[in-house]
């Protein structure tokens, strides 16, 4: 399958992001794939900074999947109480631990379909776990930053995360998906900020459909 041409917008965007962020990794702190899954579940409607504060103590209190599975739900709930939707997330974490023990021999699944069978795990979370936990490019985790920037750049015209992901996957080769994902998220935090974008210093403005149409004079 042929993707971007040598001088295409898509290639220019990726090269600019790679130059801006020569090295980058996920902002969530974790020491194993289970902790990554827990942190990613917690990150829904919660900043990575807040998640890292929560997990600093959580990952000391509970160190194994069986400990989460057997812990009283109210204790997990209390431990993550500063996260948004903490009651639902506590249930997802405990039930996911129980299902992993029962169905997957105590190991976090390595496939999209198996991860999606876990409570509270949708495609975005599964993509994060597969790439950052197992190094597998199975898709792009579309969060608010990825969706916003992709629309502004003209890489998609959809607000639907599944459609945004599909559009991005059609534009970039598989080996670049996770790479692009990390950089779009970080760029949305650093430069293309929702309410106060720093367009004057943006390295993507030459390729940005929104900038060219509305801001360039």
mmCIF file of C-alpha atoms in Angstrom, residues 91-213:
data_model
loop_
_atom_site.group_PDB
_atom_site.id
_atom_site.type_symbol
_atom_site.label_atom_id
_atom_site.label_comp_id
_atom_site.label_asym_id
_atom_site.label_seq_id
_atom_site.Cartn_x
_atom_site.Cartn_y
_atom_site.Cartn_z
ATOM 1 C CA UNK A 91 -14.722 -1.209 39.390
ATOM 2 C CA UNK A 92 -13.029 -1.491 36.011
ATOM 3 C CA UNK A 93 -9.621 -2.017 37.611
ATOM 4 C CA UNK A 94 -10.792 -4.674 40.054
ATOM 5 C CA UNK A 95 -12.906 -6.533 37.480
ATOM 6 C CA UNK A 96 -10.123 -6.379 34.883
ATOM 7 C CA UNK A 97 -7.709 -7.897 37.395
ATOM 8 C CA UNK A 98 -10.186 -10.673 38.133
ATOM 9 C CA UNK A 99 -10.782 -11.396 34.452
ATOM 10 C CA UNK A 100 -7.065 -11.432 33.666
ATOM 11 C CA UNK A 101 -6.514 -13.977 36.432
ATOM 12 C CA UNK A 102 -9.436 -16.116 35.299
ATOM 13 C CA UNK A 103 -9.128 -15.937 31.516
ATOM 14 C CA UNK A 104 -5.529 -14.961 30.727
ATOM 15 C CA UNK A 105 -3.400 -16.814 33.296
ATOM 16 C CA UNK A 106 -2.592 -13.604 35.129
ATOM 17 C CA UNK A 107 -1.049 -11.854 32.129
ATOM 18 C CA UNK A 108 -2.351 -8.693 30.462
ATOM 19 C CA UNK A 109 -3.597 -9.725 26.987
ATOM 20 C CA UNK A 110 -1.475 -8.921 23.945
ATOM 21 C CA UNK A 111 -4.212 -8.635 21.312
ATOM 22 C CA UNK A 112 -6.753 -5.946 20.554
ATOM 23 C CA UNK A 113 -9.755 -8.260 20.799
ATOM 24 C CA UNK A 114 -8.677 -9.679 24.148
ATOM 25 C CA UNK A 115 -7.945 -6.270 25.624
ATOM 26 C CA UNK A 116 -11.337 -5.008 24.479
ATOM 27 C CA UNK A 117 -12.942 -7.814 26.475
ATOM 28 C CA UNK A 118 -11.704 -6.258 29.726
ATOM 29 C CA UNK A 119 -14.080 -4.010 31.708
ATOM 30 C CA UNK A 120 -13.541 -0.326 30.980
ATOM 31 C CA UNK A 121 -11.150 -0.927 28.093
ATOM 32 C CA UNK A 122 -12.086 0.675 24.777
ATOM 33 C CA UNK A 123 -9.974 0.965 21.642
ATOM 34 C CA UNK A 124 -8.053 4.042 22.813
ATOM 35 C CA UNK A 125 -6.878 2.315 25.991
ATOM 36 C CA UNK A 126 -6.067 -0.882 24.111
ATOM 37 C CA UNK A 127 -3.949 1.024 21.585
ATOM 38 C CA UNK A 128 -1.989 2.698 24.391
ATOM 39 C CA UNK A 129 -1.314 -0.623 26.117
ATOM 40 C CA UNK A 130 -0.370 -2.489 22.953
ATOM 41 C CA UNK A 131 2.129 0.116 21.755
ATOM 42 C CA UNK A 132 3.646 1.236 25.047
ATOM 43 C CA UNK A 133 3.463 -2.123 26.777
ATOM 44 C CA UNK A 134 4.188 -4.544 23.966
ATOM 45 C CA UNK A 135 5.615 -2.405 21.166
ATOM 46 C CA UNK A 136 2.759 -3.341 18.841
ATOM 47 C CA UNK A 137 1.396 -0.859 16.308
ATOM 48 C CA UNK A 138 -2.260 -1.856 16.117
ATOM 49 C CA UNK A 139 -3.763 1.617 15.787
ATOM 50 C CA UNK A 140 -3.670 5.216 16.994
ATOM 51 C CA UNK A 141 -5.112 6.252 20.348
ATOM 52 C CA UNK A 142 -7.293 9.234 19.478
ATOM 53 C CA UNK A 143 -7.569 11.569 22.450
ATOM 54 C CA UNK A 144 -8.724 15.182 22.453
ATOM 55 C CA UNK A 145 -5.309 16.411 21.246
ATOM 56 C CA UNK A 146 -5.010 13.952 18.373
ATOM 57 C CA UNK A 147 -8.559 14.690 17.239
ATOM 58 C CA UNK A 148 -8.162 18.468 17.432
ATOM 59 C CA UNK A 149 -4.800 18.691 15.694
ATOM 60 C CA UNK A 150 -5.745 16.195 12.986
ATOM 61 C CA UNK A 151 -8.773 18.323 12.138
ATOM 62 C CA UNK A 152 -6.828 21.591 12.179
ATOM 63 C CA UNK A 153 -4.167 20.128 9.904
ATOM 64 C CA UNK A 154 -6.776 18.817 7.494
ATOM 65 C CA UNK A 155 -5.843 15.166 8.018
ATOM 66 C CA UNK A 156 -9.478 14.390 8.817
ATOM 67 C CA UNK A 157 -12.816 16.169 8.819
ATOM 68 C CA UNK A 158 -14.419 13.995 11.466
ATOM 69 C CA UNK A 159 -15.070 14.506 15.177
ATOM 70 C CA UNK A 160 -15.670 10.788 15.657
ATOM 71 C CA UNK A 161 -12.586 9.166 17.254
ATOM 72 C CA UNK A 162 -13.003 5.922 15.298
ATOM 73 C CA UNK A 163 -13.217 7.797 11.994
ATOM 74 C CA UNK A 164 -10.274 10.034 12.916
ATOM 75 C CA UNK A 165 -8.215 6.935 13.663
ATOM 76 C CA UNK A 166 -9.263 5.299 10.401
ATOM 77 C CA UNK A 167 -8.277 8.405 8.442
ATOM 78 C CA UNK A 168 -4.868 8.624 10.113
ATOM 79 C CA UNK A 169 -4.185 4.925 9.606
ATOM 80 C CA UNK A 170 -4.897 5.347 5.906
ATOM 81 C CA UNK A 171 -2.381 8.199 5.645
ATOM 82 C CA UNK A 172 0.588 6.734 7.522
ATOM 83 C CA UNK A 173 2.398 3.384 7.400
ATOM 84 C CA UNK A 174 1.948 1.065 10.376
ATOM 85 C CA UNK A 175 5.489 1.535 11.671
ATOM 86 C CA UNK A 176 4.789 5.249 12.220
ATOM 87 C CA UNK A 177 1.473 4.984 14.085
ATOM 88 C CA UNK A 178 2.762 4.957 17.652
ATOM 89 C CA UNK A 179 5.472 7.466 16.827
ATOM 90 C CA UNK A 180 2.933 9.893 15.370
ATOM 91 C CA UNK A 181 0.534 9.256 18.246
ATOM 92 C CA UNK A 182 2.971 10.315 20.979
ATOM 93 C CA UNK A 183 4.041 13.432 19.140
ATOM 94 C CA UNK A 184 0.550 14.663 18.323
ATOM 95 C CA UNK A 185 -0.479 14.275 21.965
ATOM 96 C CA UNK A 186 2.557 16.135 23.267
ATOM 97 C CA UNK A 187 2.278 18.844 20.613
ATOM 98 C CA UNK A 188 -1.305 19.409 21.690
ATOM 99 C CA UNK A 189 -0.107 19.945 25.245
ATOM 100 C CA UNK A 190 2.867 22.144 24.396
ATOM 101 C CA UNK A 191 2.003 24.176 21.295
ATOM 102 C CA UNK A 192 -1.399 23.510 19.708
ATOM 103 C CA UNK A 193 -3.243 24.162 22.956
ATOM 104 C CA UNK A 194 -7.020 24.174 22.606
ATOM 105 C CA UNK A 195 -7.815 27.617 24.018
ATOM 106 C CA UNK A 196 -4.505 29.374 23.443
ATOM 107 C CA UNK A 197 -2.622 27.845 20.520
ATOM 108 C CA UNK A 198 0.889 29.183 20.000
ATOM 109 C CA UNK A 199 0.487 29.584 16.254
ATOM 110 C CA UNK A 200 3.339 32.081 16.005
ATOM 111 C CA UNK A 201 5.910 29.418 16.937
ATOM 112 C CA UNK A 202 4.131 26.389 15.461
ATOM 113 C CA UNK A 203 6.379 24.231 13.278
ATOM 114 C CA UNK A 204 3.313 22.854 11.510
ATOM 115 C CA UNK A 205 1.686 26.111 10.435
ATOM 116 C CA UNK A 206 2.830 25.781 6.815
ATOM 117 C CA UNK A 207 0.870 22.534 6.639
ATOM 118 C CA UNK A 208 -2.021 23.649 8.849
ATOM 119 C CA UNK A 209 -5.272 24.057 6.943
ATOM 120 C CA UNK A 210 -6.796 26.082 9.794
ATOM 121 C CA UNK A 211 -3.849 28.487 9.945
ATOM 122 C CA UNK A 212 -3.773 28.981 6.195
ATOM 123 C CA UNK A 213 -7.516 29.639 5.989
#
